[in-house]
Coordinates of C-alpha atoms in Angstrom, one line a residue:
X4 CA 0.0 -0.3 0.1
X5 CA 1.7 3.0 -0.9
X6 CA 1.8 5.6 1.7
X7 CA 2.3 9.7 1.9
X8 CA 4.4 11.1 4.7
X9 CA 3.9 14.5 6.3
X10 CA 6.2 16.4 9.1
X11 CA 5.3 18.9 11.7
X12 CA 7.7 20.3 14.1
X13 CA 5.5 20.3 16.9
X14 CA 5.3 20.6 20.8
X15 CA 5.2 17.5 22.2
X16 CA 4.8 17.9 25.8
X17 CA 5.7 14.9 28.6
X18 CA 4.3 13.8 31.7
X19 CA 6.4 14.5 35.1
X20 CA 4.7 11.5 36.6
X21 CA 7.1 9.1 35.6
X22 CA 4.4 7.2 33.7
X23 CA 6.6 8.0 30.5
X24 CA 3.4 9.6 28.8
X25 CA 4.1 12.1 25.7
X26 CA 1.0 14.2 24.2
X27 CA 0.6 16.9 21.4
X28 CA -1.0 17.9 18.1
X29 CA -0.1 15.5 15.1
X30 CA -1.6 18.0 12.6
X31 CA -3.6 20.7 12.6
X32 CA -7.0 20.6 10.5
X33 CA -8.1 23.7 8.3
X34 CA -4.8 25.0 8.0
X35 CA -2.7 25.1 5.0
X36 CA 0.9 23.5 5.0
X37 CA 4.0 24.5 3.5
X38 CA 4.6 24.2 -0.1
X39 CA 4.8 20.6 -1.1
X40 CA 5.5 18.7 -4.3
X41 CA 8.6 18.5 -6.2
X42 CA 7.4 18.9 -9.9
X43 CA 4.1 20.2 -9.4
X44 CA 3.7 22.4 -6.4
X45 CA 0.5 22.8 -4.0
X46 CA -0.6 23.5 -0.5
X47 CA -2.6 21.0 1.5
X48 CA -5.3 21.4 3.9
X49 CA -6.8 18.3 5.9
X50 CA -10.7 19.1 6.5
X51 CA -12.2 19.2 9.9
X52 CA -13.7 15.5 10.4
X53 CA -11.3 13.3 8.3
X54 CA -9.1 12.4 11.5
X55 CA -12.0 11.4 13.2
X56 CA -13.3 8.8 10.2
X57 CA -9.9 7.6 9.5
X58 CA -9.5 6.6 13.2
X59 CA -13.1 4.7 13.4
X60 CA -12.2 2.8 10.1
X61 CA -8.6 1.9 10.8
X62 CA -8.1 -1.7 12.4
X63 CA -5.1 -0.4 14.4
X64 CA -2.5 2.5 14.1
X65 CA 0.8 2.3 15.9
X66 CA 2.7 5.2 17.4
X67 CA 6.8 4.3 15.7
X68 CA 10.1 5.6 16.1
X69 CA 11.4 7.1 13.2
X70 CA 8.8 4.9 10.9
X71 CA 10.4 1.5 11.9
X72 CA 8.1 -1.1 12.8
X73 CA 10.4 -2.9 15.1
X74 CA 10.2 0.4 17.4
X75 CA 6.9 0.1 18.2
X76 CA 6.4 2.8 21.1
X77 CA 2.7 2.6 21.8
X78 CA -0.1 1.1 19.7
X79 CA -4.3 1.5 19.6
X80 CA -4.3 -2.2 20.0
X81 CA -3.6 -2.0 24.1
X82 CA -5.2 1.5 24.2
X83 CA -1.4 2.9 25.0
X84 CA -1.6 5.0 21.7
X85 CA -5.1 7.3 21.9
X86 CA -6.0 9.4 18.7
X87 CA -8.5 11.9 18.8
X88 CA -9.8 15.0 16.6
X89 CA -10.9 18.1 18.2
X90 CA -11.4 21.5 17.1
X91 CA -7.6 22.2 16.6
X92 CA -6.9 18.7 14.8
X93 CA -5.4 15.2 15.5
X94 CA -4.4 14.9 18.9
X95 CA -2.2 12.1 20.3
X96 CA -1.5 10.6 23.8
X97 CA 1.1 7.8 24.3
X98 CA 1.9 6.0 27.5
X99 CA 5.4 4.6 25.7
X100 CA 6.2 1.0 26.5
X101 CA 9.1 0.8 29.1
X102 CA 11.5 -1.2 26.5
X103 CA 15.1 -0.2 26.1
X104 CA 14.6 2.1 23.1
X105 CA 11.5 3.3 24.7
X106 CA 12.9 4.5 27.1
X107 CA 15.8 6.4 25.0
X108 CA 12.9 7.7 22.8
X109 CA 11.3 9.0 26.0
X110 CA 13.9 10.9 27.4
X111 CA 15.2 12.3 23.7
X112 CA 11.4 13.7 23.8
X113 CA 11.8 15.1 27.3
X114 CA 14.9 16.7 27.0
X115 CA 13.3 18.3 23.6
X116 CA 15.7 16.6 21.4
X117 CA 12.9 15.3 19.2
X118 CA 10.6 17.6 18.5
X119 CA 9.2 16.8 14.8
X120 CA 6.3 14.6 14.3
X121 CA 5.3 12.4 11.3
X122 CA 2.3 10.7 10.0
X123 CA 1.9 8.2 7.2
X124 CA -1.6 8.3 5.5
X125 CA -3.3 7.7 2.2
X126 CA -5.9 10.0 0.6
X127 CA -9.4 8.5 0.1
X128 CA -11.2 11.4 -1.3
X129 CA -9.5 15.1 -2.3
X130 CA -10.3 17.8 -4.2
X131 CA -8.0 20.4 -6.2
X132 CA -8.2 24.0 -7.1
X133 CA -5.8 25.5 -9.6
X134 CA -4.2 28.9 -7.6
X135 CA -2.3 29.9 -10.9
X136 CA 1.2 30.0 -9.4
X137 CA 0.4 26.6 -7.4
X138 CA -2.6 24.3 -6.6
X139 CA -4.4 23.9 -3.5
X140 CA -5.4 20.5 -2.3
X141 CA -8.0 19.5 0.4
X142 CA -8.0 16.2 1.8
X143 CA -12.0 15.1 2.6
X144 CA -11.2 11.4 3.6
X145 CA -8.1 9.3 4.1
X146 CA -6.2 6.1 5.9
X147 CA -4.2 6.6 8.7
X148 CA -1.5 3.8 9.0
X149 CA 0.8 5.2 11.9
X150 CA 2.5 8.1 13.6
X151 CA 6.1 8.7 14.3
X152 CA 8.5 10.4 16.3
X153 CA 11.3 11.7 13.9
X154 CA 14.4 13.6 14.4
X155 CA 14.7 15.5 10.8
X156 CA 12.4 14.6 7.6
X157 CA 15.4 14.4 5.8
X158 CA 16.8 11.5 7.9
X159 CA 13.3 9.8 8.0
X160 CA 12.7 10.1 4.3
X161 CA 16.4 8.4 3.3
X162 CA 15.8 5.4 5.5
X163 CA 11.9 4.6 4.6
X164 CA 13.2 2.5 1.2
X165 CA 15.4 0.4 3.4
X166 CA 12.1 -0.6 5.6
X167 CA 9.9 -1.6 2.8
X168 CA 7.9 1.0 2.8
X169 CA 6.0 1.9 -0.6
X170 CA 6.2 5.5 -0.3
X171 CA 4.7 8.2 -2.4
X172 CA 7.6 10.7 -3.7
X173 CA 5.6 13.2 -5.5
X174 CA 1.8 13.6 -5.6
X175 CA 0.3 13.5 -9.5
X176 CA -1.8 16.2 -9.5
X177 CA -5.4 15.5 -12.0
X178 CA -5.4 16.5 -15.3
X179 CA -8.5 19.3 -15.9
X180 CA -9.5 18.1 -19.0
X181 CA -9.4 14.1 -18.1
X182 CA -11.8 15.4 -14.6
X183 CA -14.2 17.6 -17.4
X184 CA -14.8 14.2 -19.4
X185 CA -15.6 12.5 -16.4
X186 CA -18.0 15.1 -14.9
X187 CA -19.7 15.0 -18.4
X188 CA -20.0 11.3 -18.5
X189 CA -22.0 11.7 -14.7
X190 CA -24.2 14.3 -15.8
X191 CA -25.6 11.9 -18.4
X192 CA -25.9 9.4 -15.6
X193 CA -28.1 12.0 -13.8
X194 CA -30.2 12.7 -16.8
X195 CA -30.6 8.9 -17.3
X196 CA -31.9 8.6 -14.0
X197 CA -34.3 11.8 -14.0
X198 CA -35.6 10.3 -16.8
X199 CA -36.4 7.0 -14.8
X200 CA -37.8 8.7 -12.1
X201 CA -40.2 10.8 -14.6
X202 CA -41.5 7.9 -16.2
X203 CA -42.3 6.6 -12.8
X204 CA -44.1 9.6 -11.8
X205 CA -45.9 9.2 -15.1
X206 CA -46.7 5.5 -14.3
X207 CA -48.6 6.8 -11.0
X208 CA -50.5 9.6 -12.8
X209 CA -52.0 7.0 -15.5
X210 CA -53.2 4.6 -12.6
X211 CA -55.1 7.3 -10.8
X212 CA -56.7 8.8 -14.1
X213 CA -57.8 5.1 -15.3
X214 CA -59.2 3.7 -11.8
X215 CA -60.4 7.5 -11.2
X216 CA -59.5 7.8 -7.6
X217 CA -57.6 9.5 -5.1
X218 CA -54.5 9.6 -3.6
X219 CA -53.4 7.2 -1.0
X220 CA -50.9 8.3 1.8
X221 CA -48.6 5.9 0.6
X222 CA -49.0 7.2 -3.3
X223 CA -48.9 10.8 -1.9
X224 CA -45.7 10.5 0.0
X225 CA -44.2 8.4 -2.8
X226 CA -44.8 11.3 -5.2
X227 CA -43.7 14.1 -3.3
X228 CA -40.8 12.1 -2.8
X229 CA -40.5 11.7 -6.7
X230 CA -40.9 15.0 -7.3
X231 CA -38.4 16.2 -4.5
X232 CA -35.7 13.8 -6.1
X233 CA -36.3 15.3 -9.7
X234 CA -36.0 19.1 -8.2
X235 CA -32.5 17.8 -6.6
X236 CA -31.4 16.1 -9.8
X237 CA -32.5 19.4 -11.9
X238 CA -30.4 21.4 -9.6
X239 CA -27.0 19.1 -10.4
X240 CA -27.8 18.9 -14.1
X241 CA -27.9 22.4 -14.5
X242 CA -25.7 23.8 -11.6
X243 CA -22.6 25.5 -13.1
X244 CA -19.0 23.7 -11.9
X245 CA -16.0 25.8 -11.8
X246 CA -13.2 23.7 -14.0
X247 CA -10.6 24.6 -11.7
X248 CA -12.4 22.8 -9.2
X249 CA -11.6 18.9 -9.3
X250 CA -13.0 16.3 -7.2
X251 CA -10.8 13.2 -7.2
X252 CA -12.2 9.9 -5.7
X253 CA -9.5 7.8 -4.3
X254 CA -8.8 3.8 -4.7
X255 CA -10.7 2.8 -1.6
X256 CA -13.8 5.2 -2.6
X257 CA -16.1 2.7 -4.3
X258 CA -18.8 5.2 -5.2
X259 CA -18.4 5.3 -9.1
X260 CA -17.2 2.0 -9.8
X261 CA -19.6 0.4 -7.6
X262 CA -22.6 2.5 -9.6
X263 CA -20.9 0.9 -12.6
X264 CA -20.7 -2.7 -11.4
X265 CA -24.4 -2.3 -10.1
X266 CA -25.2 -0.9 -13.6
X267 CA -23.6 -4.2 -15.0
X268 CA -25.6 -6.3 -12.8
X269 CA -28.5 -4.8 -13.9
X270 CA -27.7 -5.6 -17.7
X271 CA -27.4 -1.8 -18.5
X272 CA -24.2 -2.7 -20.5
X273 CA -24.8 0.5 -22.7
X274 CA -24.6 3.0 -19.8
X275 CA -21.4 5.2 -19.5
X276 CA -20.5 4.2 -16.4
X277 CA -20.5 0.7 -17.3
X278 CA -18.6 1.6 -20.1
X279 CA -16.0 3.5 -17.9
X280 CA -15.3 0.1 -15.9
X281 CA -15.0 -2.3 -18.8
X282 CA -11.7 -3.9 -19.4
X283 CA -12.4 -7.5 -20.6
X284 CA -12.8 -7.9 -24.3
X285 CA -15.3 -11.1 -24.1
X286 CA -18.7 -10.0 -24.0
X287 CA -20.9 -10.4 -20.8
X288 CA -17.8 -10.6 -19.0
X289 CA -16.6 -8.3 -16.4
X290 CA -13.1 -8.1 -14.4
X291 CA -14.6 -6.3 -11.2
X292 CA -13.0 -3.1 -10.4
X293 CA -10.3 -3.0 -8.2
X294 CA -12.0 -1.0 -5.5
X295 CA -14.9 -3.6 -5.5
X296 CA -12.0 -6.3 -5.0
X297 CA -10.3 -4.2 -2.4
X298 CA -13.5 -3.8 -0.5
X299 CA -13.9 -7.5 -0.9
X300 CA -10.2 -8.1 1.0
X301 CA -11.3 -5.5 3.5
X302 CA -14.3 -7.3 4.5
X303 CA -12.3 -10.6 4.7
X304 CA -10.0 -8.9 7.5
X305 CA -12.8 -8.5 9.1
X306 CA -14.5 -11.7 8.9
X307 CA -11.4 -13.7 8.7
X308 CA -10.2 -13.4 12.2
X309 CA -7.3 -16.1 12.1
X310 CA -6.0 -14.8 8.7
X311 CA -5.8 -11.4 9.9
X312 CA -4.0 -12.4 12.9
X313 CA -1.4 -14.7 11.0
X314 CA 2.0 -13.8 10.1
X315 CA 2.2 -12.6 6.3
X316 CA 5.3 -12.9 3.9
X317 CA 5.6 -10.8 1.0
X318 CA 4.5 -12.2 -2.4
X319 CA 7.5 -13.7 -4.0
X320 CA 7.9 -15.3 -7.8
X321 CA 7.8 -18.9 -7.5
X322 CA 7.8 -20.4 -3.6
X323 CA 9.0 -19.1 -0.7
X324 CA 11.0 -21.4 1.9
X325 CA 10.9 -20.0 5.6
X326 CA 12.9 -21.4 7.8
X327 CA 12.2 -22.5 11.5
X328 CA 14.5 -23.9 14.5
X329 CA 13.8 -27.4 15.5
X330 CA 17.1 -27.4 17.8
X331 CA 18.9 -24.0 18.9
X332 CA 22.1 -26.2 20.1
X333 CA 23.7 -25.8 23.2
X334 CA 26.4 -24.0 25.6
X335 CA 29.1 -25.9 27.5
X336 CA 30.7 -25.9 30.9
X337 CA 34.4 -26.1 30.2
X338 CA 37.8 -26.3 32.4
X339 CA 40.2 -23.7 31.6
X340 CA 42.3 -24.2 28.5
X341 CA 39.8 -26.9 27.6
X342 CA 38.7 -26.8 23.6
X343 CA 35.0 -26.1 23.0
X344 CA 33.1 -28.3 20.5
X345 CA 30.8 -27.1 17.9
X346 CA 27.3 -27.0 19.3
X347 CA 25.1 -26.8 16.0
X348 CA 21.0 -25.3 15.8
X349 CA 19.1 -27.3 13.2
X350 CA 16.7 -25.5 10.8
X351 CA 13.7 -27.0 9.1
X352 CA 12.3 -25.5 5.7
X353 CA 8.7 -25.0 5.4
X354 CA 7.8 -24.1 2.0
X355 CA 4.7 -21.7 1.2
X356 CA 3.5 -22.0 -2.7
X357 CA 0.4 -20.9 -4.0
X358 CA -3.5 -22.9 -3.8
X359 CA -6.3 -21.7 -5.6
X360 CA -9.1 -20.5 -3.3
X361 CA -12.3 -19.9 -5.1
X362 CA -15.9 -18.4 -4.1
X363 CA -18.5 -18.5 -6.9
X364 CA -22.1 -16.8 -6.1
X365 CA -25.0 -17.0 -8.6
X366 CA -27.8 -14.6 -8.6
X367 CA -31.1 -14.6 -10.4
X368 CA -31.6 -11.9 -12.8
X369 CA -35.4 -11.3 -10.9
X370 CA -33.4 -10.7 -7.7
X371 CA -31.1 -8.4 -9.1
X372 CA -33.8 -6.1 -10.9
X373 CA -36.0 -6.2 -8.1
X374 CA -33.6 -6.1 -5.3
X375 CA -34.8 -3.5 -2.7
X376 CA -31.2 -3.5 -0.7
X377 CA -27.5 -2.8 -2.3
X378 CA -26.9 -5.8 -4.3
X379 CA -23.3 -4.9 -4.9
X380 CA -23.0 -4.9 -0.7
X381 CA -24.7 -8.1 -0.8
X382 CA -22.2 -9.5 -3.3
X383 CA -19.3 -8.3 -1.5
X384 CA -20.4 -9.6 2.1
X385 CA -21.2 -13.1 0.4
X386 CA -17.8 -13.8 -1.5
X387 CA -15.8 -12.2 1.7
X388 CA -17.7 -14.5 4.0
X389 CA -17.2 -18.0 1.9
X390 CA -13.7 -16.9 1.5
X391 CA -13.1 -16.1 5.2
X392 CA -15.0 -19.4 6.3
X393 CA -12.9 -21.8 3.6
X394 CA -9.9 -19.8 5.2
X395 CA -10.3 -19.9 8.9
X396 CA -10.8 -23.7 8.6
X397 CA -7.9 -24.5 6.3
X398 CA -5.9 -22.5 9.3
X399 CA -7.2 -25.0 11.4
X400 CA -7.3 -28.1 9.7
X401 CA -6.5 -27.8 6.2
X402 CA -4.7 -31.0 4.3
X403 CA -1.4 -29.1 3.2
X404 CA -2.0 -30.6 -0.3
X405 CA -4.7 -28.6 -2.0
X406 CA -5.2 -26.7 1.2
X407 CA -2.7 -24.4 3.4
X408 CA -1.7 -26.8 6.4
X409 CA -3.8 -26.4 9.3
X410 CA -2.2 -26.5 13.1
X411 CA -4.4 -28.9 14.0
X412 CA -3.3 -31.7 11.0
X413 CA 0.6 -30.6 11.6
X414 CA 2.9 -32.9 13.1
X415 CA 3.9 -31.3 16.6
X416 CA 6.4 -32.0 19.3
X417 CA 4.9 -33.9 22.1
X418 CA 5.3 -30.9 24.3
X419 CA 2.4 -29.4 22.2
X420 CA -0.4 -31.2 23.8
X421 CA -1.9 -30.9 27.2
X422 CA -3.9 -33.9 28.2
X423 CA -7.3 -33.4 30.2
X424 CA -7.6 -35.2 33.7
X425 CA -10.9 -36.5 33.0
X426 CA -12.3 -38.5 29.9
X427 CA -14.7 -36.6 27.9
X428 CA -14.5 -33.4 30.0
X429 CA -12.8 -30.2 30.6
X430 CA -12.3 -28.6 34.2
X431 CA -10.7 -25.3 35.3
X432 CA -7.1 -26.7 35.7
X433 CA -7.2 -27.8 32.3
X434 CA -7.6 -24.3 31.0
X435 CA -4.6 -23.2 33.4
X436 CA -2.6 -26.1 32.5
X437 CA -2.8 -25.1 29.0
X438 CA -2.0 -21.6 29.7
X439 CA 1.0 -22.1 31.8
X440 CA 2.4 -24.8 29.0
X441 CA 3.2 -22.0 26.7
X442 CA 6.4 -20.0 27.1
X443 CA 5.3 -16.6 28.8
X444 CA 7.4 -14.8 25.7
X445 CA 4.5 -16.2 23.4
X446 CA 1.3 -15.7 25.3
X447 CA 1.2 -11.8 24.6
X448 CA -0.6 -11.9 21.3
X449 CA -2.2 -15.6 21.9
X450 CA -5.9 -16.6 21.4
X451 CA -7.9 -19.6 22.7
X452 CA -9.7 -21.0 19.7
X453 CA -12.7 -23.6 20.4
X454 CA -16.0 -24.7 18.8
X455 CA -19.2 -22.9 19.9
X456 CA -20.3 -26.2 22.0
X457 CA -16.9 -26.0 23.5
X458 CA -17.2 -22.6 24.5
X459 CA -20.6 -23.1 25.9
X460 CA -18.8 -25.3 28.6
X461 CA -15.7 -23.2 29.2
X462 CA -18.3 -20.0 29.5
X463 CA -19.5 -22.3 32.9
X464 CA -16.1 -22.2 34.5
X465 CA -15.3 -20.7 37.9
X466 CA -11.9 -20.1 39.9
X467 CA -11.7 -20.5 43.6
X468 CA -13.4 -17.1 44.4
X469 CA -16.5 -18.4 42.1
X470 CA -15.6 -15.8 39.7
X471 CA -16.3 -17.0 36.0
X472 CA -13.1 -17.2 33.9
X473 CA -14.4 -16.2 30.9
X474 CA -15.1 -12.4 30.8
X475 CA -17.1 -9.9 28.0
X476 CA -15.1 -7.1 27.1
X477 CA -15.6 -4.4 24.7
X478 CA -13.2 -3.0 22.2
X479 CA -12.6 0.8 20.8
X480 CA -15.4 0.4 18.7
X481 CA -18.2 -0.9 20.8
X482 CA -17.9 -4.4 19.8
X483 CA -18.1 -7.2 22.3
X484 CA -15.6 -10.0 22.4
X485 CA -14.7 -12.3 25.4
X486 CA -11.5 -13.1 27.0
X487 CA -10.3 -16.3 29.5
X488 CA -7.6 -15.5 31.3
X489 CA -6.9 -12.1 29.8
X490 CA -6.6 -13.5 26.2
X491 CA -9.3 -13.6 23.7
X492 CA -11.4 -16.4 22.5
X493 CA -12.0 -17.1 18.9
X494 CA -15.0 -19.4 17.9
X495 CA -14.8 -21.7 14.9
X496 CA -17.0 -24.7 13.7
X497 CA -13.7 -26.3 12.5
X498 CA -12.6 -27.2 15.9
X499 CA -13.8 -30.4 17.1
X500 CA -15.7 -31.1 20.1
X501 CA -15.4 -32.1 23.4
X502 CA -14.9 -36.2 22.9
X503 CA -12.0 -38.6 23.8
X504 CA -9.0 -38.1 21.6
X505 CA -9.9 -35.0 20.3
X506 CA -8.1 -31.7 20.2
X507 CA -11.1 -29.6 21.5
X508 CA -9.3 -26.0 22.4
X509 CA -6.2 -24.8 20.9
X510 CA -4.1 -22.0 22.7
X511 CA -1.8 -20.3 19.5
X512 CA 0.0 -16.9 19.2
X513 CA -0.9 -16.9 15.2
X514 CA 1.3 -14.1 14.6
X515 CA 4.5 -16.5 15.7
X516 CA 2.7 -19.7 14.7
X517 CA 1.4 -19.5 11.4
X518 CA 2.5 -18.0 8.5
X519 CA 0.5 -17.2 5.4
X520 CA 1.9 -16.0 2.0
X521 CA -0.6 -14.4 -0.7
X522 CA 0.8 -14.9 -4.0
X523 CA -2.2 -12.9 -5.7
X524 CA -4.9 -11.0 -4.3
X525 CA -8.7 -11.4 -4.9
X526 CA -9.4 -11.2 -8.4
X527 CA -13.2 -11.2 -9.0
X528 CA -14.9 -11.8 -12.9
X529 CA -18.6 -11.6 -13.3
X530 CA -20.0 -13.8 -15.9
X531 CA -23.6 -13.4 -17.4
X532 CA -23.4 -14.0 -21.1
X533 CA -22.1 -17.6 -21.4
X534 CA -24.9 -20.5 -22.7
X535 CA -25.7 -21.4 -19.2
X536 CA -26.4 -18.3 -17.6
X537 CA -28.5 -17.1 -20.2
X538 CA -31.1 -20.0 -19.9
X539 CA -30.8 -20.2 -16.2
X540 CA -31.7 -16.3 -16.2
X541 CA -28.7 -16.0 -13.7
X542 CA -25.5 -14.3 -13.0
X543 CA -22.6 -15.7 -11.8
X544 CA -19.8 -13.8 -9.8
X545 CA -16.3 -15.7 -9.2
X546 CA -13.3 -14.8 -7.3
X547 CA -10.4 -16.4 -6.9
X548 CA -7.4 -15.7 -4.7
X549 CA -4.1 -17.8 -4.6
X550 CA -2.2 -18.5 -1.5
X551 CA -0.6 -20.7 1.3
X552 CA -0.2 -21.2 4.9
X553 CA 1.7 -23.4 7.1
X554 CA 2.9 -23.6 10.6
X555 CA 6.4 -21.7 11.3
X556 CA 6.6 -22.0 15.3
X557 CA 5.5 -25.0 17.0
X558 CA 6.2 -23.5 20.2
X559 CA 3.4 -20.9 20.0
X560 CA 1.1 -23.5 19.6
X561 CA -0.5 -25.4 22.5
X562 CA -3.7 -28.0 22.2
X563 CA -5.7 -29.5 24.5
X564 CA -6.1 -33.2 24.1
X565 CA -9.1 -34.8 25.4
X566 CA -8.2 -37.9 27.5

């Protein structure tokens, strides 16, 4: 994902209570920046409200040192980083983790040596105005990736590439004539919509005339709404737009492409919006726009928690070999002048290749034409949920042949298993034994994974003080989730029931235990023109994804096996 960087000299304040807390403004809204751009100069303003929306949409945001992902100072993941937008701009409060580098950077901030803040973002929706000597950019919506404390902009920029960040070096200012053509196309679409509403209004009038009766309350409300909508469309069609004011939709804003995709589903093949998004030379087929495919990926991250928690390796050509330690070797106690012998370590190779995962959705033409809901959102949600379900199941018990290798079906060392004391049952000591069997360094980031039936059993377990082990929590977005011994619980029907010999509960740190490689992101095709679909009166949506996964660290997996 490409990212833009902005640097600000700011007044970062520190707490004097020893809590290693810092606070300050990352960016001031409604304030023009200094002159930006290398080839074409522009000034930038971030609109009020853009930051708050970005915070709400972000999965997690880290406070970093020098944009270095290995130096996380605080994070929204555990609320040590709090971001908010007030009437001045984006405000940050961060309680820095007391790591060795965390203490060093806190002291540098406290001493006033570090006074520069930087933030990495991607514009989702912005507008441009030609001011004559330069352009002015207004960012209306954005994605916020991270905030960083930096020594100076020059130093930070020079080290970005070494960390693998895909940085936007210069902004491409949109061509005025091209945008004018897009506006003309949108104007035609508005006129078509207006004509459709007028036809509907005329249809109501004809019905009333034929039946010689007055309007019912529902008809009166519908007629008033139609007239109001037509009046609004007339204003949009007849309104004069300044050519030097250009609105640009970013890659994640699906508004334009979504309308084209919806029109294609409804077989409006000759509309301007369909022509604009059609790239396939095959009649009746459409490679679904990237923004729609991106929406499926975003939805996938939400509904496939095991996949989103796994360690992701960057895509490479061919296959990727990942090394994992099986024996770290040893050290020796020796007498003076006694020769040491080499205590070698042992590694095993895990190969990640590409396996095809496909989801197909068939929709009847009647359903598409008469849908009283957002048909595009329905397709996106359905495809994402089908892929997510298959991914989650494969990460748990995939066969490693056509599917990724699951952690339940992988060959694990004997110390990966904890056996219950009772036959066909789970008690409080079993949960504690499973928890205590994992290395404390791997506990942070781990999660319990079980099916719904097992979850029901675990939810009734109590400690010695008659308190339930299961605790319900809410995250920053207000969504409820459950924890056991402070760790989140993931529920999946791919996990087996509580029965003799089954591995009913897994405790896994997926970020350390399981690696995934996406060889090719989701590609979605829409097929409506082939013989089968024509005869059935249906349309087919096919989504393909190429990826693989495997266990890369057995020590981060512990399984509770029923006796």
